[in-house]
Coordinates of C-alpha atoms and ligand atoms in Angstrom, one line a residue:
X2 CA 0.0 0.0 0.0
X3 CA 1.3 3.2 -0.3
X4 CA -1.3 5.8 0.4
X5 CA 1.5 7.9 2.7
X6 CA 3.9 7.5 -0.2
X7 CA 6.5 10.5 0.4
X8 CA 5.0 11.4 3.2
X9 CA 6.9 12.1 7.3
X10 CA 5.1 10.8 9.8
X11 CA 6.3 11.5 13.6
X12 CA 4.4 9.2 16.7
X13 CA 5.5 10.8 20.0
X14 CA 5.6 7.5 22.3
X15 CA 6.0 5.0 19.5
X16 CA 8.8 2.8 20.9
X17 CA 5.6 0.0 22.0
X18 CA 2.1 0.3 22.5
X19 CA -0.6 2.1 20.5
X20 CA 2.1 4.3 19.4
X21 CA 4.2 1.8 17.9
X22 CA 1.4 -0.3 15.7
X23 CA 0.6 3.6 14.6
X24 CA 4.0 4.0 13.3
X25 CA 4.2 1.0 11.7
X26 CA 1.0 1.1 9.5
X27 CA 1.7 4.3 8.3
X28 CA 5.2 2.3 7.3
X29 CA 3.4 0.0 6.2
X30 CA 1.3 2.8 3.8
X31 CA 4.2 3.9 2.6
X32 CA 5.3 6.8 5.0
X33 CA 9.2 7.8 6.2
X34 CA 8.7 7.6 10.2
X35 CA 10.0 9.3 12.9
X36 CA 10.0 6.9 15.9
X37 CA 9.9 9.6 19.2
X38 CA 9.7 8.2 22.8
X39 CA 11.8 8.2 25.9
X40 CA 12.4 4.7 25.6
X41 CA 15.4 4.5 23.5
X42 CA 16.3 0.6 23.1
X43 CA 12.6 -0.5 22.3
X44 CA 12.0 2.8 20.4
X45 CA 15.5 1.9 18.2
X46 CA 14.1 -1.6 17.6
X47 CA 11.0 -0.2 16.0
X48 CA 12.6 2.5 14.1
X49 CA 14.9 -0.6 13.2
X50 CA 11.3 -2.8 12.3
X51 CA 10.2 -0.2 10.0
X52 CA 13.6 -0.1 8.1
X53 CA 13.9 -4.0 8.0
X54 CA 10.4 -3.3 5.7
X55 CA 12.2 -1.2 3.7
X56 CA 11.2 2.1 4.7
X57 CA 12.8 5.5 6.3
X58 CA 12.5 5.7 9.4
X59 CA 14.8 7.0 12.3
X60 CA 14.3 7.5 15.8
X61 CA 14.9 10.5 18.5
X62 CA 14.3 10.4 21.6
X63 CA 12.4 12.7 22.8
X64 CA 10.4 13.7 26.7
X65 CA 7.4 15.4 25.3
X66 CA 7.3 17.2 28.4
X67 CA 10.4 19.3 27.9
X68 CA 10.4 21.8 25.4
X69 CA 13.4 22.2 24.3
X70 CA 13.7 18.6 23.4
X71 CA 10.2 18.9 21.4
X72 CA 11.6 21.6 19.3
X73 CA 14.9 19.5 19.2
X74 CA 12.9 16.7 17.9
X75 CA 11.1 18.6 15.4
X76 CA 14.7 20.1 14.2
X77 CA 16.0 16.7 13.8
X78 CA 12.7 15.9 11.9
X79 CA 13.0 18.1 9.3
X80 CA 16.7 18.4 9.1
X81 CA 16.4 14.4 8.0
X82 CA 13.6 14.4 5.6
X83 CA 13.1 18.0 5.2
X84 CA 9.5 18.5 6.0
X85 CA 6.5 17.0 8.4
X86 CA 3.8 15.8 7.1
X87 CA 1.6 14.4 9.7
X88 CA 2.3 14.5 14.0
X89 CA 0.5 11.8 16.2
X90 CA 0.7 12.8 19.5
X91 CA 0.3 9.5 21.2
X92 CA 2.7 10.0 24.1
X93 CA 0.4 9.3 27.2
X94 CA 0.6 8.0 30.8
X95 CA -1.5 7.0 33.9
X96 CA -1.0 7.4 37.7
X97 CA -4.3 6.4 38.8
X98 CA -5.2 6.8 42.1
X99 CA -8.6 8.4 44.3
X100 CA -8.8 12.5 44.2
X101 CA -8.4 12.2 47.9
X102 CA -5.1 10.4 47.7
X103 CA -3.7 12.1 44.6
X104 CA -0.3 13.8 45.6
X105 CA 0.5 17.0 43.0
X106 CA 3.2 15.4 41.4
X107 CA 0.6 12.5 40.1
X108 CA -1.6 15.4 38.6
X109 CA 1.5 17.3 37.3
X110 CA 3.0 14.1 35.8
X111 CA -0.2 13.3 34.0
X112 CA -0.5 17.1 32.7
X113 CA 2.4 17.7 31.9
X114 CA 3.0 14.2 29.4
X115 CA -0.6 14.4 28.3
X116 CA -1.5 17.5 27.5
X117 CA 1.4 20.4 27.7
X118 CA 3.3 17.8 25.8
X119 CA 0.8 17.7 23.1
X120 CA 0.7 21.3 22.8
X121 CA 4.6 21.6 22.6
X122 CA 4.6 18.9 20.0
X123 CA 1.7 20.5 18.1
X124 CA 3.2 24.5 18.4
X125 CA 6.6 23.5 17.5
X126 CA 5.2 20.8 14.0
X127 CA 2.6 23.4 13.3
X128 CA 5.3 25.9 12.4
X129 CA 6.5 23.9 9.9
X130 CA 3.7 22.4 8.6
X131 CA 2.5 26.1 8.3
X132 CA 5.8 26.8 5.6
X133 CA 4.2 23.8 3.7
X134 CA 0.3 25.2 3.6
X135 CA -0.6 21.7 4.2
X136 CA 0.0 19.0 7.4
X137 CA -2.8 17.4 9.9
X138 CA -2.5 16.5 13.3
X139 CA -3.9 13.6 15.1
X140 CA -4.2 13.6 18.9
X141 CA -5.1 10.5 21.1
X142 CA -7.7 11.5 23.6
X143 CA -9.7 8.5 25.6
X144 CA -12.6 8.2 26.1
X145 CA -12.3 9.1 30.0
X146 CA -11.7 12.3 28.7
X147 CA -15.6 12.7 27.4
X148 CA -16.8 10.8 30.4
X149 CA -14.8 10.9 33.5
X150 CA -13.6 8.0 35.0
X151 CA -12.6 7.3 38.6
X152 CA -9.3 7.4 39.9
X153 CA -8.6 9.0 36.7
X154 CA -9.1 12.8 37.6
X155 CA -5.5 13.7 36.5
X156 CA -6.2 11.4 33.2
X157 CA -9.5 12.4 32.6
X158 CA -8.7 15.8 33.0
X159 CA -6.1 16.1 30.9
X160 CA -7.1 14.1 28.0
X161 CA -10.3 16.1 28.1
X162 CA -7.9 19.2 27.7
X163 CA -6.6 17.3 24.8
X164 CA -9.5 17.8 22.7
X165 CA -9.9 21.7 23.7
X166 CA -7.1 21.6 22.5
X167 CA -7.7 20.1 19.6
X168 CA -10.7 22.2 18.6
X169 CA -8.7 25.2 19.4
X170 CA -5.6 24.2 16.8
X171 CA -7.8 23.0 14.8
X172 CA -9.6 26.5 14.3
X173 CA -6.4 28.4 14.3
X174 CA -4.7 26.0 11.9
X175 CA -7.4 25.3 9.0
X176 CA -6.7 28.7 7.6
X177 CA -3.3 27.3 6.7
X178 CA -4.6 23.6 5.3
X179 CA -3.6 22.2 8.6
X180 CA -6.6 20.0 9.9
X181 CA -6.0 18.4 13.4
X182 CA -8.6 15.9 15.1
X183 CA -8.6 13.7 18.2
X184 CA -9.3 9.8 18.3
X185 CA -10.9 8.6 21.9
X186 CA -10.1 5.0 22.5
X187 CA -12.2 3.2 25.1
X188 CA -10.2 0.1 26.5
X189 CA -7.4 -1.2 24.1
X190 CA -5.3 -3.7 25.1
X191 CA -1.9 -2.9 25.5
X192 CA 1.5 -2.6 28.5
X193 CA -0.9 0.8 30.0
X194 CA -4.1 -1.4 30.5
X195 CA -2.4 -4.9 31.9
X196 CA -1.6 -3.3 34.9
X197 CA -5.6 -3.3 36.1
X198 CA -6.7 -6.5 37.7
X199 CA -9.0 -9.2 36.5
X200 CA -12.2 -8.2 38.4
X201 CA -11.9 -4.4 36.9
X202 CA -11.8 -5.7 33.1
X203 CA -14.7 -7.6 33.4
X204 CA -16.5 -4.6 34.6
X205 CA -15.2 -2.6 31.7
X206 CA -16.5 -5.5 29.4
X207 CA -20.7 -5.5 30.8
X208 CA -20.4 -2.0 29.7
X209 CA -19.1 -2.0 26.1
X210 CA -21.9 -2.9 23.9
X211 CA -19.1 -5.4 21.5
X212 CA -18.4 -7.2 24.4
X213 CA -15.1 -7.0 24.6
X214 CA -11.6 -5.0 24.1
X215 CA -9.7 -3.1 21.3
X216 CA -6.4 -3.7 19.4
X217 CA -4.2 -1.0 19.2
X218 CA -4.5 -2.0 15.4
X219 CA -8.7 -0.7 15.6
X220 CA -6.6 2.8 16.8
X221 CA -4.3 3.3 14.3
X222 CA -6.8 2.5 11.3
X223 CA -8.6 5.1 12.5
X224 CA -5.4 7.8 12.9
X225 CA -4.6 7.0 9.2
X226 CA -8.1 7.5 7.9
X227 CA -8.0 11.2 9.6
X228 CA -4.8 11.5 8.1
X229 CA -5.4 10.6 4.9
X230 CA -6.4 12.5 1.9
X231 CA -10.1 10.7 2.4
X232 CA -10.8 12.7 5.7
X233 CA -9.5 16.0 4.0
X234 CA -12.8 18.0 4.8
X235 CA -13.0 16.7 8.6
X236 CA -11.5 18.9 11.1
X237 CA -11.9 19.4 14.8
X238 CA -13.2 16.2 15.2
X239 CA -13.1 13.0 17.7
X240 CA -13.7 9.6 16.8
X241 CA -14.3 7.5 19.3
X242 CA -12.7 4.1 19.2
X243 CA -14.4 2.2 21.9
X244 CA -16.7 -0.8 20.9
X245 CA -19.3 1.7 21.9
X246 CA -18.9 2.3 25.4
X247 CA -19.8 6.3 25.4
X248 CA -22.3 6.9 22.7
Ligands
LIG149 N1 -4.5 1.4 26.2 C1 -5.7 2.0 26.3 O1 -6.7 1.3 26.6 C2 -5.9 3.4 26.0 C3 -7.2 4.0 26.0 C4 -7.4 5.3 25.7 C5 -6.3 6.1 25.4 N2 -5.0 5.5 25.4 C6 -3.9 6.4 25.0 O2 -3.2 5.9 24.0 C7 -1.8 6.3 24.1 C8 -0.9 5.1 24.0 O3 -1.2 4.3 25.1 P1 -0.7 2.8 25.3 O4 -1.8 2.0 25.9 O5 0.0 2.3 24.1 O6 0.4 3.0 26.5 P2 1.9 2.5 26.6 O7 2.3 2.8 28.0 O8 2.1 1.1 26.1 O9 2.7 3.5 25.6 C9 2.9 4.9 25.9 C10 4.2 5.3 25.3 O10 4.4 6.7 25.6 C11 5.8 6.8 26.1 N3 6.0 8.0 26.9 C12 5.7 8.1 28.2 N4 6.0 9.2 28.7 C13 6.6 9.9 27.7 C14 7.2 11.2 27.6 N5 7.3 12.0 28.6 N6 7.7 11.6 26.3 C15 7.6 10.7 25.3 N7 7.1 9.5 25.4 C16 6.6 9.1 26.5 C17 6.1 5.5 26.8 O11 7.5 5.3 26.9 C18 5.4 4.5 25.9 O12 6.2 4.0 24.9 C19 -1.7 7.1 25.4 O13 -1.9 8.5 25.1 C20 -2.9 6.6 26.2 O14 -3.4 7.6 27.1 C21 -4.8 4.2 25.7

């Protein structure tokens, strides 16, 4: 397939996980990839993956919460292929706990990766993608964030924040031919979800109207539909990925 023929994909948090089955289809489509993450030995190996299939792909590594190294990232980006085409801002993490219990640097942590890394990620590829007239962003939300969740205040709350965020770059950007939407995953099974117990999954599972849980494959189809030329007119936007859980 090559439907991202010539085009340069970067996935923040792509070394495993969600991130890294996104990076990979969008090898697979024909895309040069950026592999981003702070992981650097599994995010080499996938950057080394995607190469074995014959395509570009390099990685940096990269803490989305720290600017400089976002802009770094972005630098290195272009300085290798010489544009970006399309950012995934996948980069996520989870220190679930009650409100009550919550220390600030489990609500910082989560805000910090979540959502001021998404906005340093977007700010800094935006530029560029602003040179070009043309470039779309694709941000994973969760479902939490449209419905709460608890234990999940700091998550919730910042993955919300991820689609304001969204809406807003998306209205600021489409002037420029930039379109930028969210996906919302419900519960995908992946290293972030086999941490909850048994008895919590099957209560996750009575409430999803398929009956049971997500790839990270049912994610990434849906990240390289928005980015594709077939969702050029949707902007703004949030797809939610979730067997039906929140509709
Ligand atoms: N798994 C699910 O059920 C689910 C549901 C909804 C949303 N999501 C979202 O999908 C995304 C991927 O989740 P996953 O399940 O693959 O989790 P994961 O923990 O397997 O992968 C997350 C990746 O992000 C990287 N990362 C963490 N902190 C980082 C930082 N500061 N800078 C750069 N990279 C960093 C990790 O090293 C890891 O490679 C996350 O944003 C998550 O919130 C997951």
């Amino acid at each position: 397939m090559s439907r991202f023929k010539e085009k340069v994909v970067l996935v923040t948090g792509s070394s495993r996980g969600i991130g890294k089955v996104i990076a990979m289809s969008f090898a697979d489509a024909g895309a040069a990839v950026v592999v981003s993450d702070v992981l650097a030995e599994e995010g080499e190996k996938t950057a080394r993956e995607i190469r074995e299939l014959g395509n570009q792909s390099i990685f940096v590594q990269c803490d989305v919460s720290d600017s400089q190294d976002v802009n770094g990232m972005i630098a290195k980006t272009v300085d290798k292929f010489g544009k970006i085409d399309v950012l995934v801002n996948n980069a996520g993490i989870t220190r679930d706990t009650l409100m009550i219990r919550m220390k600030d640097e489990d609500w910082e942590k989560v805000l910090n990766i979540n959502l001021k890394g998404a906005f340093y990620c977007t700010r800094a590829a935006a530029k560029e993608m602003m040179k070009k007239r043309t470039g779309s962003i694709v941000n994973i939300s969760s479902v939490v964030g449209l419905m709460g969740n608890l234990g999940q205040a700091n998550y919730s709350a910042s993955k919300a924040g991820l689609i304001g965020l969204t809406k807003s770059a998306a209205k600021e950007l489409a002037p420029r031919g930039i379109t930028v939407n969210a996906v919302a995953p419900g519960f995908i099974e992946t290293e972030m979800t086999q941490k909850l117990s048994e008895q919590v999954k099957e209560t996750y599972k009575k409430v999803i109207p398929l009956n049971c849980f997500g790839a990270p494959q049912d994610v990434a189809n849906t990240v390289l539909f928005l980015a594709s030329e077939n969702a050029k007119y949707i902007t703004g936007e949030v797809i939610r990925v979730d067997g039906g859980m929140r509709m």
